[in-house]
Amino acid sequence: MLRRNSFAILCSCLVLLLSLSFMVSASTAAADSKKRVLILHSYHKGLKWTDSEDEGINAVLRTRGSQLEVHTEYMDTKHHSDDRHYQMLADFFRQKYSSMAIDVIIVSDEDAYNFMLKHHDAIFRNAPVVFCGVNFFDASIIEKNRDTYTGVVEAYDIRSTLRTALALHPDTYRIVVINDRSVTGLANKKILNEVMPEFERKVSVVYFEDLDMEDLLKRVSALNRGDIILLMTFNKDRSGRVFVYDDSISLVARASRVPMYGVWDFFLGKGIVGGMLTSGANQGKLAAEMALRILDGEKVRSIPVVKESPNRYMFDYEQLSRFSIRQEHLPEGSIVNNRPVSFYEEHRGKVLAVAAIIAALSGMLIALLVNIERRKKTESSLRKSEEKFEKIFRFSPDWIAILRLSDGTYVDVNDAFVKMTGYAREEVIGKTSLDIGIYVNPDQRYEINEQFLRDGRVEKNELQYRMKSGEIKTVERSGELLDIAGERCIVSIVRDVTAKKEAEMATLESERQKKLRKEAEIKMLQAQINPHFLFNAITTIIHYTRTAPDVATELLMKLADFFRKNIKPERERVPLAKELEHCEDYIGIERARFEERLQVTYDIDPAALECRVPPLILQPLVENALRHGILPKEQGGNVVIGAHREGALVRIFVQDDGVGMTQKQVEVLFIEPLEQAGEGGRTGAGIALQNVNARLIAIYGPEHGLTIESAPGQGAKISFTVPEC
């Protein structure tokens, strides 16, 4: 018995050992089937550019799930870049990976790429290499090892960035390049040396490099209008201190009063206006996709090196606003980040749903109220009809007829029927409306009878009736089905509305013409609102919101009052004094933008202040002087607003000492706007002046239209006359 039990136990142990052996073998086989990927970064974890590359690489590798075994190493060359550090890394990697077969290596940036060129064969033997983020790529270096190397060149586009910057800031006279002396910085300098000669012919170029951070910030803070900054890399200063990208741009952005541009997207939102930006994530994604193709069996040599980066124009909304850059001036297809989202855009679905519910409930409520009101009227009419019917029938000024429902014959008609139609009572009693031919359109009789049968009543049906004389009258017919002497009858009440309809048509036509005139005048007034003025005013207010809130509040109140008067102008003529107040609101807003560049004086005869003028007639002339006369002059200028008596007339004028116009420009000014005429000098004028001129001529006659006196460089004087009040 004991021997049997021992034998059974021995067999069980053997089975268990065999099972464990198979499990271990299966586990080992599964581990061996995984592909090993080594990611070697030049810099350290936490560096914005490196993190974005790593994120792009892993986003692609994760699509293979558990099929891959990924190892990530950081060389940390921003902090340590001497030969001893590189040798220590080589020894470490040789010890760590000598017994581990790597299927593909992804390296990011110059240091890892150069390290791999030097140590690959000694450490990683035949493992294929995919690079990304390499700035200064020389294809001849890897040509003999093309079966091992491929990748993505970081071809950032300095040229497109600077061309765009100069187009957005046409008054630029100097480009300041910030760059360090790191390996990346030296690679940047090689590319800058190739690119910058194009721009040195247009503006001066200076380099802030190999400086202590304090010295750099001091120089940046001294930059003025006309300077722009091209920020490359400043990760290590002259004293050897290391700065991550976020820290370096944060310090420079706080010190800078001038626009900054860059070539990498990790600077966006941190202080640069924007540019043609390169994305580390895109670099990493492309490199990882190449690595997967190699793991799937594709030959390295058949995968070409990507030499054109997928760069995009990207800009920061806050910086665009800060430097008054209009979005329509950006290159086509530009992406604008940090754009404020309105409540409607953020909650569009909810807003539309609530609006639909409110509209549906409102419609149901209105329909219910209409139905209730109709029922009340019907019940009241039925209740009182028997009491008042006889009196109404005899003395009503409207004609009333009673007809049998069964055959449509007249049972009775009142005196008003006889008087209006010309038929005697005995001519219609016992006959139908078809017999006497009262309907101009007989089909209407059948439609009304169907309505009686369906609803039991009709209300104010407009019809055409033919009188006995042949005269056609327009009438309104109402009626109800009533029981009279035990028989269902139609009681029909008809009112002659011929004169009323003619009067209504005349009134409607008169109102229509009046409305058209008012709408035309309002449109002409509202058309004077200049979108450039609105944009500039809002930009100025936003600026003062940060620097002088009280000034911003005052400007906002003036802007609101200005637009209230433009959008809802006076219908009648106003005193010149009131029109001058409106101009002062406008000038107050513009003074905040022009500052010391604008001087305004008034030359007003006190006796002319009560003279009444069309509303909003003077402000467009002032705006024309500022926008097209003073604004183009760098040093600004003066505007004079005046009003003098000339006999029975008052001459009102606006004079500036701006850029002026040629005689040819003046001659075509009321034919087409100057910007369409292709002339130099005072361009963009015309539309507002045409509007004002048309209004003056329409109100006072051709002799009161605008008069323009101007010469190039001598300003312009625009005047008109109105009758003295």
XYZ file of C-alpha atoms in Angstrom:
725
model
C 0.000 0.000 0.000
C 2.826 2.358 0.924
C 4.655 1.552 -2.332
C 1.561 2.406 -4.377
C 1.162 5.798 -2.656
C 4.853 6.598 -3.167
C 4.627 5.771 -6.864
C 1.544 7.993 -7.268
C 3.285 10.910 -5.531
C 6.361 10.472 -7.738
C 4.236 10.533 -10.906
C 2.462 13.705 -9.757
C 5.781 15.457 -9.128
C 7.059 14.507 -12.576
C 3.907 15.896 -14.222
C 4.254 19.160 -12.227
C 7.914 19.547 -13.226
C 7.108 18.972 -16.898
C 4.295 21.588 -16.744
C 6.587 24.167 -15.153
C 9.225 23.435 -17.784
C 6.751 24.071 -20.612
C 5.536 27.317 -18.951
C 9.073 28.653 -18.577
C 9.872 27.733 -22.181
C 6.716 29.482 -23.434
C 7.491 32.585 -21.361
C 11.061 32.705 -22.670
C 9.855 32.299 -26.251
C 7.348 35.148 -25.810
C 10.063 37.402 -24.406
C 12.419 36.545 -27.257
C 9.696 37.340 -29.821
C 9.520 40.980 -28.677
C 11.426 43.550 -30.726
C 13.822 45.744 -28.738
C 13.906 49.491 -29.461
C 16.517 51.823 -27.956
C 15.694 55.570 -27.821
C 18.832 57.670 -27.257
C 18.230 61.383 -26.522
C 21.046 63.944 -26.650
C 19.697 66.004 -23.791
C 17.893 65.482 -20.482
C 14.333 64.610 -19.510
C 12.362 67.784 -18.798
C 13.870 69.759 -21.682
C 10.868 70.911 -23.710
C 12.262 69.947 -27.121
C 13.453 66.519 -25.965
C 10.151 65.805 -24.213
C 8.186 66.665 -27.353
C 10.402 64.388 -29.487
C 10.012 61.573 -26.957
C 6.247 62.072 -26.869
C 6.051 61.846 -30.681
C 8.223 58.691 -30.772
C 6.259 56.858 -28.084
C 2.892 57.874 -29.539
C 3.787 55.812 -32.622
C 5.512 52.944 -30.792
C 2.525 52.479 -28.469
C 0.426 51.429 -31.460
C 2.328 48.085 -31.380
C 1.346 47.469 -27.753
C 3.250 44.620 -26.065
C 5.092 43.645 -29.257
C 7.921 46.062 -28.428
C 10.394 46.336 -25.556
C 11.417 50.018 -25.400
C 14.559 51.301 -23.615
C 15.126 55.070 -23.248
C 18.472 56.743 -22.426
C 19.352 60.431 -21.915
C 22.924 61.650 -22.595
C 22.390 64.955 -20.690
C 24.839 66.888 -22.892
C 23.333 70.269 -22.022
C 24.979 69.832 -18.600
C 27.974 67.634 -19.512
C 29.640 67.773 -22.921
C 33.344 67.044 -22.377
C 35.212 64.040 -23.809
C 35.319 62.326 -20.421
C 31.505 62.362 -20.222
C 31.169 60.860 -23.710
C 33.679 58.123 -22.845
C 31.805 57.299 -19.639
C 28.582 56.984 -21.647
C 30.295 54.698 -24.165
C 31.612 52.445 -21.377
C 28.225 52.389 -19.666
C 26.280 51.536 -22.820
C 28.847 48.882 -23.805
C 28.450 47.182 -20.433
C 24.639 47.510 -20.392
C 23.839 46.480 -23.960
C 26.687 44.129 -24.879
C 24.554 41.101 -24.081
C 21.269 42.574 -25.372
C 20.363 42.483 -29.060
C 18.825 45.806 -30.128
C 16.601 45.622 -33.221
C 16.492 49.360 -34.010
C 17.910 52.546 -32.461
C 16.220 55.987 -32.574
C 18.544 58.924 -31.787
C 17.449 62.538 -31.322
C 19.542 65.641 -32.059
C 23.206 66.207 -32.949
C 25.001 64.841 -29.869
C 23.301 61.441 -29.924
C 23.676 61.283 -33.709
C 27.427 62.058 -33.573
C 27.885 59.649 -30.641
C 26.275 56.883 -32.662
C 28.488 57.625 -35.691
C 31.563 57.198 -33.469
C 30.592 54.279 -31.207
C 27.891 52.362 -33.070
C 29.996 49.519 -34.421
C 31.789 48.941 -31.129
C 28.652 48.873 -28.956
C 25.568 48.097 -31.024
C 27.101 46.164 -33.927
C 24.538 45.793 -36.752
C 21.535 47.581 -35.177
C 19.945 50.011 -37.712
C 19.789 53.686 -36.661
C 17.000 56.237 -37.293
C 17.847 59.844 -36.402
C 15.697 62.963 -35.904
C 16.263 66.565 -34.840
C 19.606 66.811 -36.685
C 20.116 70.406 -37.814
C 23.260 70.417 -39.933
C 23.022 67.195 -41.908
C 25.776 66.093 -44.303
C 24.568 63.172 -46.437
C 28.123 62.196 -47.378
C 28.903 61.211 -43.771
C 26.441 58.310 -43.773
C 26.641 57.428 -47.458
C 28.955 54.448 -46.895
C 26.711 53.279 -44.014
C 23.426 53.897 -45.791
C 22.349 50.324 -44.996
C 22.444 51.315 -41.319
C 21.365 54.986 -41.152
C 18.236 56.916 -42.175
C 16.106 59.560 -40.481
C 14.535 63.016 -40.397
C 16.496 66.256 -40.758
C 15.396 69.127 -38.517
C 15.200 71.633 -41.372
C 13.887 74.622 -39.471
C 13.020 77.574 -41.695
C 14.754 80.757 -40.528
C 14.295 82.403 -43.919
C 10.467 82.146 -43.953
C 10.268 83.266 -40.324
C 12.311 86.428 -40.942
C 10.531 87.266 -44.196
C 7.220 87.092 -42.362
C 8.542 89.134 -39.424
C 9.776 91.926 -41.710
C 6.456 91.957 -43.579
C 4.529 92.294 -40.297
C 6.939 94.996 -39.003
C 7.867 97.118 -42.045
C 9.611 99.735 -39.857
C 12.260 97.201 -38.715
C 15.844 98.390 -39.140
C 17.698 95.744 -37.086
C 17.430 91.987 -36.437
C 18.919 90.811 -33.119
C 19.827 87.089 -33.101
C 20.047 85.403 -29.674
C 22.105 82.185 -29.769
C 24.496 80.277 -27.481
C 27.790 78.450 -28.028
C 26.453 74.936 -27.353
C 26.644 72.179 -29.966
C 23.099 73.094 -31.028
C 24.012 76.764 -31.042
C 27.053 76.142 -33.240
C 24.887 74.166 -35.668
C 22.423 77.073 -35.634
C 25.255 79.488 -36.440
C 26.253 77.504 -39.531
C 22.712 77.745 -40.879
C 22.459 81.432 -39.904
C 25.645 82.154 -41.847
C 23.978 80.733 -44.965
C 20.657 82.545 -44.494
C 21.435 85.997 -43.075
C 23.185 87.587 -46.111
C 19.746 87.884 -47.750
C 18.546 90.081 -44.872
C 21.773 92.005 -44.236
C 21.094 93.820 -47.529
C 17.842 95.203 -46.065
C 18.504 95.640 -42.322
C 21.426 95.415 -39.940
C 21.981 92.112 -38.111
C 23.633 91.754 -34.683
C 24.282 88.619 -32.618
C 23.845 88.324 -28.842
C 25.881 85.179 -28.097
C 28.543 83.950 -25.684
C 27.113 86.254 -22.963
C 26.240 85.873 -19.299
C 22.476 85.783 -18.797
C 22.551 89.096 -16.896
C 24.426 90.816 -19.727
C 22.015 89.319 -22.288
C 18.940 90.562 -20.411
C 20.472 94.029 -20.022
C 21.061 94.274 -23.773
C 17.589 92.949 -24.580
C 15.909 95.480 -22.286
C 17.708 98.297 -24.133
C 16.183 97.388 -27.506
C 13.698 99.882 -28.961
C 11.106 100.233 -31.681
C 12.569 99.138 -34.993
C 14.328 96.125 -33.435
C 13.045 92.552 -33.668
C 14.526 89.468 -31.986
C 15.172 86.065 -33.586
C 15.454 83.668 -30.624
C 17.420 80.519 -31.464
C 18.788 78.673 -28.386
C 20.243 80.027 -25.156
C 20.587 76.978 -22.923
C 24.091 77.710 -21.603
C 25.532 81.149 -20.874
C 29.139 82.255 -20.910
C 29.699 81.259 -17.268
C 28.478 77.716 -17.937
C 25.057 78.005 -16.270
C 22.450 75.809 -17.946
C 18.911 77.055 -18.656
C 16.031 74.929 -19.894
C 14.088 76.379 -22.817
C 11.165 77.555 -20.651
C 13.480 79.403 -18.260
C 15.555 81.083 -20.958
C 12.608 82.364 -22.983
C 10.762 83.418 -19.827
C 13.699 85.613 -18.766
C 14.194 87.089 -22.245
C 10.459 87.690 -22.795
C 10.129 89.620 -19.520
C 13.055 91.844 -20.488
C 11.979 92.477 -24.091
C 9.786 95.338 -25.279
C 10.126 94.385 -28.942
C 8.648 91.490 -30.959
C 10.395 88.110 -30.752
C 10.229 85.377 -33.379
C 11.460 81.766 -33.306
C 11.691 78.547 -35.292
C 10.499 75.946 -32.719
C 6.948 75.425 -31.526
C 7.879 74.924 -27.847
C 8.572 78.683 -27.636
C 4.984 79.467 -28.717
C 2.857 80.778 -25.870
C 5.978 81.688 -23.874
C 6.809 85.050 -25.453
C 7.431 84.768 -29.201
C 5.012 86.229 -31.737
C 5.430 83.089 -33.869
C 6.999 82.127 -37.193
C 7.467 79.121 -39.447
C 7.807 76.649 -36.569
C 9.333 73.187 -36.350
C 7.663 70.583 -34.094
C 9.683 68.129 -32.011
C 6.657 65.842 -31.776
C 6.419 65.656 -35.571
C 10.141 64.889 -35.806
C 9.716 62.039 -33.314
C 6.617 60.638 -35.029
C 8.316 60.472 -38.439
C 11.413 58.788 -36.964
C 9.293 56.215 -35.080
C 7.288 55.423 -38.216
C 10.575 54.735 -40.052
C 11.695 52.481 -37.175
C 8.495 50.420 -37.419
C 9.019 50.004 -41.166
C 12.490 48.613 -40.440
C 11.093 46.260 -37.768
C 8.544 45.073 -40.332
C 11.367 43.990 -42.622
C 11.904 46.981 -44.915
C 15.524 47.678 -45.880
C 17.080 50.799 -44.349
C 18.540 51.900 -47.692
C 15.049 51.875 -49.265
C 13.829 54.425 -46.708
C 15.020 57.886 -47.863
C 16.227 60.542 -45.440
C 13.480 63.168 -44.963
C 15.164 66.520 -45.547
C 12.074 68.776 -45.470
C 10.510 69.216 -42.023
C 6.700 69.441 -41.777
C 6.880 73.065 -40.550
C 3.832 75.325 -40.153
C 3.159 79.024 -39.642
C 2.018 79.388 -36.023
C 1.379 82.551 -33.966
C 0.377 83.533 -30.415
C -2.851 85.577 -30.166
C -1.661 87.506 -27.086
C 1.547 88.634 -28.811
C -0.358 89.573 -31.979
C -2.609 91.783 -29.848
C 0.330 93.194 -27.886
C 2.045 94.435 -31.055
C -1.189 95.359 -32.920
C -0.706 92.758 -35.661
C -3.911 92.059 -37.579
C -4.641 88.394 -38.256
C -5.578 89.036 -41.896
C -1.963 90.114 -42.488
C -0.624 86.684 -41.452
C 0.441 84.145 -44.123
C -2.388 82.038 -45.514
C -3.059 78.885 -43.491
C -1.500 80.279 -40.296
C -2.517 78.716 -36.972
C -3.271 81.183 -34.150
C -2.992 79.719 -30.633
C -4.533 81.074 -27.408
C -7.360 82.741 -29.322
C -10.086 83.645 -26.756
C -13.171 81.460 -27.037
C -16.560 83.135 -26.636
C -19.227 81.683 -24.355
C -21.278 80.788 -27.432
C -18.376 78.947 -29.103
C -17.613 77.029 -25.911
C -21.228 76.045 -25.213
C -22.713 76.206 -28.720
C -24.604 72.937 -28.475
C -26.182 73.789 -25.140
C -27.070 77.331 -26.227
C -28.778 76.092 -29.395
C -30.633 73.393 -27.462
C -31.923 75.879 -24.876
C -32.892 78.340 -27.627
C -34.800 75.609 -29.466
C -36.654 74.605 -26.295
C -37.555 78.233 -25.526
C -38.734 78.774 -29.111
C -40.853 75.615 -29.009
C -42.405 76.532 -25.661
C -43.035 80.099 -26.853
C -44.737 78.810 -30.003
C -46.908 76.447 -27.989
C -47.816 79.236 -25.570
C -48.720 81.660 -28.377
C -50.817 79.025 -30.136
C -52.576 78.215 -26.865
C -53.296 81.886 -26.146
C -54.648 82.441 -29.673
C -56.897 79.402 -29.362
C -58.174 80.486 -25.948
C -58.893 83.987 -27.208
C -60.755 82.621 -30.250
C -62.895 80.356 -28.074
C -63.751 83.233 -25.748
C -64.901 85.379 -28.660
C -66.989 82.557 -30.119
C -68.700 81.764 -26.825
C -69.430 85.433 -26.199
C -70.870 85.906 -29.693
C -73.114 82.872 -29.377
C -74.363 83.990 -25.997
C -75.335 87.467 -27.126
C -76.377 86.807 -30.696
C -80.021 85.975 -30.021
C -80.503 89.056 -27.827
C -79.034 91.539 -30.265
C -79.689 89.901 -33.577
C -82.941 91.652 -34.415
C -81.630 95.106 -33.551
C -78.379 94.595 -35.401
C -80.115 93.127 -38.412
C -82.341 96.135 -38.949
C -80.042 99.017 -38.100
C -76.558 97.737 -38.981
C -74.653 99.910 -41.506
C -73.188 96.642 -42.864
C -75.363 94.502 -45.027
C -76.704 91.358 -43.394
C -78.200 88.429 -45.225
C -79.769 85.191 -43.953
C -79.436 82.140 -46.221
C -80.598 78.554 -45.863
C -77.703 76.166 -45.435
C -79.522 73.411 -47.288
C -79.936 75.183 -50.673
C -78.180 78.560 -50.291
C -81.314 80.679 -50.990
C -81.759 84.096 -49.400
C -84.304 84.113 -46.539
C -83.954 87.802 -45.665
C -81.676 90.815 -46.211
C -81.459 94.142 -44.359
C -81.751 97.696 -45.689
C -77.973 98.125 -45.968
C -77.899 95.162 -48.393
C -80.529 96.806 -50.579
C -78.813 100.187 -50.495
C -75.331 98.840 -51.254
C -76.107 96.237 -53.912
C -78.933 98.068 -55.667
C -81.154 94.953 -55.553
C -84.666 95.242 -54.103
C -85.497 92.763 -51.345
C -87.995 90.895 -53.508
C -85.329 90.499 -56.236
C -83.162 88.326 -54.005
C -85.501 86.514 -51.569
C -85.776 82.867 -52.640
C -82.791 83.117 -54.987
C -79.148 82.139 -54.519
C -76.056 84.300 -54.860
C -75.295 82.437 -58.096
C -78.724 83.368 -59.453
C -78.086 87.093 -59.062
C -74.359 86.776 -59.988
C -73.010 88.626 -56.967
C -69.677 86.725 -56.834
C -67.020 87.964 -59.233
C -65.313 84.603 -58.649
C -68.044 81.962 -58.136
C -65.517 79.415 -56.869
C -65.190 81.490 -53.701
C -68.830 80.683 -52.848
C -68.066 76.964 -52.698
C -64.925 77.557 -50.615
C -66.856 79.667 -48.094
C -69.690 77.126 -47.861
C -67.127 74.392 -47.177
C -65.669 76.571 -44.438
C -69.126 77.050 -42.906
C -69.718 73.295 -42.949
C -66.260 72.643 -41.498
C -65.973 75.413 -38.887
C -69.496 76.711 -38.444
C -68.330 80.258 -39.139
C -66.140 82.505 -41.272
C -64.392 85.728 -40.296
C -63.427 88.649 -42.502
C -63.052 86.823 -45.768
C -61.990 89.389 -48.349
C -64.021 88.972 -51.542
C -64.898 90.740 -54.794
C -68.696 91.344 -55.176
C -70.516 92.626 -58.283
C -73.310 95.135 -57.653
C -76.502 95.298 -59.738
C -74.989 98.236 -61.627
C -71.962 96.111 -62.541
C -69.650 97.986 -60.172
C -67.070 95.771 -58.450
C -66.584 96.302 -54.716
C -64.095 94.812 -52.274
C -65.888 93.482 -49.193
C -65.117 91.665 -45.969
C -67.547 88.845 -45.191
C -68.083 87.240 -41.804
C -70.789 84.835 -40.752
C -72.017 82.065 -38.501
C -74.251 79.024 -38.637
C -77.315 79.554 -36.432
C -80.579 77.734 -35.782
C -83.432 80.045 -36.842
C -86.970 78.764 -36.498
C -85.623 75.199 -36.299
C -83.628 75.466 -39.536
C -79.840 75.721 -39.994
C -79.064 79.084 -41.577
C -76.065 81.158 -42.522
C -76.077 84.658 -41.089
C -73.722 86.651 -43.312
C -72.398 90.141 -42.487
C -70.697 92.013 -45.314
C -68.796 95.307 -45.068
C -67.731 97.465 -48.000
C -63.978 98.050 -47.595
C -63.273 99.360 -51.098
C -62.321 102.854 -49.929
C -60.453 101.467 -46.952
C -58.390 99.130 -49.129
C -57.545 101.940 -51.525
C -56.519 104.136 -48.593
C -54.495 101.308 -47.071
C -52.690 100.707 -50.332
C -51.899 104.401 -50.618
C -50.727 104.516 -46.994
C -48.620 101.397 -47.405
C -46.975 102.809 -50.498
C -46.304 106.084 -48.706
C -44.885 104.275 -45.685
C -42.798 102.069 -47.934
C -41.268 105.056 -49.675
C -40.665 106.776 -46.344
C -39.064 103.648 -44.907
C -36.830 103.271 -47.941
C -35.683 106.871 -47.568
C -34.980 106.402 -43.863
C -33.186 103.127 -44.413
C -31.068 104.676 -47.129
C -30.078 107.562 -44.871
C -29.357 105.263 -41.928
C -27.255 103.000 -44.127
C -25.337 106.003 -45.396
C -24.715 107.145 -41.820
C -23.756 103.735 -40.545
C -21.522 103.153 -43.570
C -19.347 105.979 -42.232
C -18.214 103.811 -39.325
C -14.662 102.891 -40.257
C -13.641 99.303 -39.293
C -9.999 100.451 -39.092
C -10.986 103.056 -36.488
C -12.944 100.454 -34.483
C -10.023 97.979 -34.521
C -7.453 100.654 -33.588
C -9.701 102.074 -30.835
C -10.244 98.651 -29.257
C -6.513 97.888 -29.477
C -5.723 101.217 -27.763
C -8.275 100.531 -25.009
C -6.816 97.034 -24.441
C -3.356 98.629 -24.118
C -4.561 101.182 -21.538
C -6.460 98.455 -19.658
C -3.067 97.103 -18.651
C -1.246 100.403 -18.119
C -3.883 103.006 -17.176
C -7.312 101.507 -16.284
C -8.882 104.935 -15.652
C -7.891 106.114 -19.128
C -9.203 102.857 -20.598
C -12.563 103.370 -18.851
C -12.857 106.947 -20.137
C -11.974 105.858 -23.684
C -14.498 103.019 -23.518
C -17.259 105.440 -22.462
C -16.350 107.777 -25.335
C -16.319 104.887 -27.792
C -19.740 103.686 -26.590
C -21.201 107.203 -26.858
C -19.634 107.629 -30.304
C -21.127 104.428 -31.701
C -24.504 105.058 -30.063
C -24.751 108.316 -31.985
C -23.626 106.636 -35.219
C -25.906 103.610 -34.964
C -28.957 105.595 -33.757
C -28.410 109.054 -35.234
C -30.709 112.046 -34.855
C -33.463 112.155 -37.460
C -33.512 115.967 -37.666
C -30.745 118.487 -38.135
C -28.757 119.330 -35.020
C -26.935 122.464 -33.820
C -23.336 122.726 -34.950
C -22.314 122.761 -31.268
C -23.759 119.265 -30.798
C -22.003 118.006 -33.944
C -18.725 119.409 -32.570
C -19.310 117.478 -29.310
C -19.614 114.284 -31.344
C -16.350 115.126 -33.132
C -14.674 115.719 -29.769
C -15.673 112.194 -28.651
C -14.013 110.803 -31.768
C -10.907 113.006 -31.400
C -10.573 112.009 -27.731
C -10.381 108.353 -28.743
C -7.861 109.035 -31.521
C -5.689 111.212 -29.230
C -5.030 108.147 -27.082
C -3.590 106.413 -30.154
C -1.746 109.368 -31.748
C -0.550 110.791 -28.385
C 1.801 113.736 -29.065
C 1.562 113.267 -32.852
C -1.841 114.965 -33.052
C -2.790 118.597 -32.390
C -6.387 119.792 -32.894
C -7.512 123.438 -32.788
C -10.911 125.061 -33.313
C -11.617 128.237 -35.293
C -15.354 128.653 -34.665
C -17.403 131.827 -35.018
C -19.612 131.770 -31.851
C -22.552 132.975 -33.928
C -22.312 129.796 -36.024
C -22.721 127.373 -33.106
C -26.525 127.422 -33.298
C -26.560 126.823 -37.044
C -28.319 123.490 -37.661
C -26.548 120.872 -39.781
C -27.278 117.264 -40.799
C -26.246 114.809 -38.036
C -22.874 113.024 -38.378
C -21.814 115.301 -41.253
C -18.564 116.643 -39.745
C -16.918 113.620 -38.046
C -16.156 111.771 -41.336
C -14.206 114.828 -42.535
C -12.163 114.858 -39.304
C -11.542 111.118 -39.585
C -10.454 111.569 -43.217
C -7.939 114.238 -42.156
C -6.495 112.045 -39.379
C -6.400 108.765 -41.244
C -5.298 109.909 -44.691
C -3.538 113.171 -43.895
C -1.865 112.935 -40.465
C -1.383 109.178 -39.952
C 1.013 108.704 -42.942
C 3.302 111.431 -41.503
C 5.746 109.937 -39.025
C 5.912 113.150 -36.980
C 2.111 113.639 -36.942
C 0.479 116.984 -37.588
C -2.263 119.538 -36.917
C -5.971 119.589 -37.675
C -8.094 122.754 -37.646
C -11.898 122.586 -37.403
C -13.597 125.859 -38.293
C -16.890 127.585 -39.059
C -17.254 131.180 -40.431
C -20.157 133.249 -41.657
C -20.193 134.175 -45.332
C -23.207 136.407 -45.834
C -26.348 134.268 -45.586
C -24.241 131.100 -45.428
C -21.996 129.410 -42.882
C -18.849 127.782 -44.246
C -17.657 124.789 -42.234
C -14.205 123.348 -42.876
C -11.639 120.767 -41.706
C -8.002 121.551 -42.559
C -4.870 119.428 -41.985
C -1.161 119.835 -42.693
C -0.777 116.190 -43.721
C 0.552 114.547 -46.868
C -1.913 116.272 -49.187
C -3.148 115.211 -52.647
C -2.319 115.919 -56.244
C -4.765 117.810 -58.449
C -5.481 114.593 -60.344
C -6.341 112.824 -57.100
C -8.742 115.613 -56.157
C -10.412 115.451 -59.584
C -11.139 111.699 -59.385
C -11.886 111.628 -55.647
C -15.673 111.587 -56.080
C -15.475 109.116 -58.969
C -13.535 106.302 -57.278
C -11.559 105.836 -54.010
C -7.899 106.811 -54.296
C -6.637 103.347 -53.308
C -8.386 102.000 -56.409
C -7.088 104.814 -58.554
C -3.513 103.593 -58.089
C -2.147 107.014 -57.064
C 0.595 107.536 -54.495
C 0.381 109.823 -51.466
C -2.956 110.218 -49.764
C -4.479 106.782 -50.571
C -7.617 105.170 -49.167
C -9.680 108.397 -49.152
C -12.905 108.772 -51.078
C -15.682 106.543 -49.766
C -16.558 108.624 -46.674
C -16.150 111.883 -48.609
C -18.436 110.599 -51.384
C -21.015 109.722 -48.724
C -20.895 113.169 -47.081
C -20.953 114.926 -50.452
C -24.007 112.927 -51.580
C -25.896 113.809 -48.386
C -25.116 117.515 -48.666
C -26.240 117.647 -52.293
C -29.413 115.678 -51.529
C -30.341 118.065 -48.676
C -29.173 121.483 -49.901
C -28.398 121.177 -53.600
C -25.239 120.845 -55.760
C -23.879 124.258 -54.776
C -23.494 123.079 -51.175
C -21.338 119.993 -51.936
C -17.796 119.519 -50.681
C -14.951 121.777 -51.850
C -11.391 120.378 -51.662
C -8.168 122.421 -51.722
C -4.941 120.399 -51.547
C -1.393 120.003 -52.808
C 1.196 117.268 -52.163
C 3.003 117.839 -48.878
C 0.831 120.871 -48.007
C -2.166 119.152 -46.430
C -5.781 119.496 -47.436
C -8.766 121.723 -46.669
C -12.260 120.290 -47.150
C -15.245 122.619 -46.679
C -18.946 123.031 -47.397
C -21.633 125.655 -46.835
C -25.072 125.488 -45.247
C -27.752 128.179 -45.056
C -27.492 130.346 -41.955
C -30.183 129.399 -39.404
